[in-house]
C-alpha angles and dihedrals in degrees: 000000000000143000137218127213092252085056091052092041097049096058090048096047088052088048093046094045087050093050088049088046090059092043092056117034102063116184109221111205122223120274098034138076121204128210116232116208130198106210093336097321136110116247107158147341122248120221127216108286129052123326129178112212124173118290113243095356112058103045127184101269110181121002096206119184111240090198127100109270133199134221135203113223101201119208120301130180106235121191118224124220079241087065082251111156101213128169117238136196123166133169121222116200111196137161132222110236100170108048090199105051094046087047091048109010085074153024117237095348094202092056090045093052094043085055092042097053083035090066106039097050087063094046099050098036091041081061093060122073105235092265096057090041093054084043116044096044095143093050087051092054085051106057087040092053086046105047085037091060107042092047088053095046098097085054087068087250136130124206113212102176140009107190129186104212108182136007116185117182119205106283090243090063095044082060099051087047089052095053094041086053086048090052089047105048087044078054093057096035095054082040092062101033082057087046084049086055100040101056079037086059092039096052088046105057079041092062090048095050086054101046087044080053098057098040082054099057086040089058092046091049095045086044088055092045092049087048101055091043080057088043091050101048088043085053082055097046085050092059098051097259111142098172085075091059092056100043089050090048085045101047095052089039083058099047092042092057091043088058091043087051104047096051113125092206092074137045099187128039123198109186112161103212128149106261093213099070086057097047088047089048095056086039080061085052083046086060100044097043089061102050092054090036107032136259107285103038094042091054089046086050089045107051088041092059083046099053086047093044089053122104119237114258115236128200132025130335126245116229 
């Protein structure tokens, strides 16, 4: 059988539109954006879905991922301002926004990143002494993410987080931290038993001022009450009552004996007194007595506090 040459053209036209047909119609994934270039040079940027480009002409340049990356900072030795060696790793996380200047604004843009975040770690954290690197680790992440960023912004990158993972300081140097916290933790702890002391002291001297305070003012009440009972019974005597007078002698004989009496260090008193001052002066009381109570039960209540009053009589009776 033979064939003629419209037999032989047709298959190859089919062929050749199909082949044109996968040459121009290019499917973008999610997630990434290509470059398309036109003799070596960039025209446009395709977006995720399907794009037709010219055949033979336009070709796929740079396939950039539009998604957030991470990179791995591996150890470095900074030098502190101290003169401190530490080891130092970190991580940067950063997303491409502009597909074609990340593509042709730089030359391996993870290298150039890496390098990037590389140098200016030991440039911001060479310029701390070691306590305010271990301390201000959120401040440090900060500036990095910040110098980082803005130094990567005509690449078509952003730069979301700059994070210092680890610092290790020599070991030596661990030791010496961990005594000098030690020091000063013993400092504080014998500061603020001496601050306990001294408002102890301080309440207590308190608490003596106060107590000498109020003996003070019970004194000086106990003296003016003593002082108007005076007043009174001078006012009495004033006044030509003698009956006062006794009652007041009486009245401090009596409570003088009672305190004699009551006293625990001795078992027998031997006090040698007249025992007629003692009976005149309850005769005073006697007086006294009838005058506020009445006649007959004053002179019961007197003679009964004189017979009391009375000493005993020893040896033999006279007839």
């Amino acid at each position: 059988m033979l064939f003629s040459g419209f037999d032989i053209i047709i298959p190859v036209l089919v062929v050749l539109v199909l082949l044109l047909l996968f040459a121009g119609i290019k499917t973008v994934p999610q997630g990434f954006n290509y470059t398309v270039e036109r003799f070596g040079r960039y025209t446009r940027t395709l977006t995720p879905g399907l794009n037709l480009i010219v055949p033979f002409i336009d070709r796929v340049g740079a396939k950039m991922n539009m998604m957030e990356q991470v990179l791995d900072v591996p150890t470095q030795e900074v030098i502190t301002r101290d003169n401190a060696i530490v080891a130092v790793d970190g991580v940067a996380f950063y997303q491409v926004l502009t597909a074609a200047e990340a593509a042709y604004q730089v030359s391996g843009l993870e290298n150039a990143i890496l390098n990037l975040t590389m140098t200016n770690i030991r440039s911001v954290m060479g310029s701390m002494d070691l306590d305010e690197l271990l301390s201000n680790r959120d401040a440090i992440n900060e500036k990095l993410l910040r110098i980082v960023d803005d130094a990567a912004s005509p690449w078509g990158i952003k730069m979301t987080r700059v994070e210092i993972k680890d610092i290790n300081p020599p070991a030596n140097l661990v030791e010496s931290m961990a005594r000098q916290m030690m020091a000063e933790r013993n400092k504080r702890a014998q500061i603020l038993e001496a601050e306990g002391l001294k408002q102890a002291e301080i309440l207590e001297a308190e608490g003596r001022k106060e107590a000498a305070f109020r003996d003070a003012e019970a004194r000086e009440r106990a003296a003016e009450a003593e002082a108007r009972a005076t007043q009174v019974v001078s006012e009495a005597i004033a006044a030509g009552d003698v009956q006062a007078v006794n009652y007041f002698v009486a009245q401090k004989y009596t409570e003088a004996l009672a305190t004699i009496g009551s006293s625990s260090n001795n078992k027998i008193v031997l006090m040698p007194f007249e025992a007629s001052s003692l009976i005149g002066s309850l005769g005073g009381i006697g007086s006294i007595a009838r005058e506020v109570f009445g006649e007959g039960n004053a002179s019961s209540a007197t003679s009964q506090r004189v017979s009391s009053a009375r000493p005993p009589r020893t040896g033999p009776s006279q007839e």
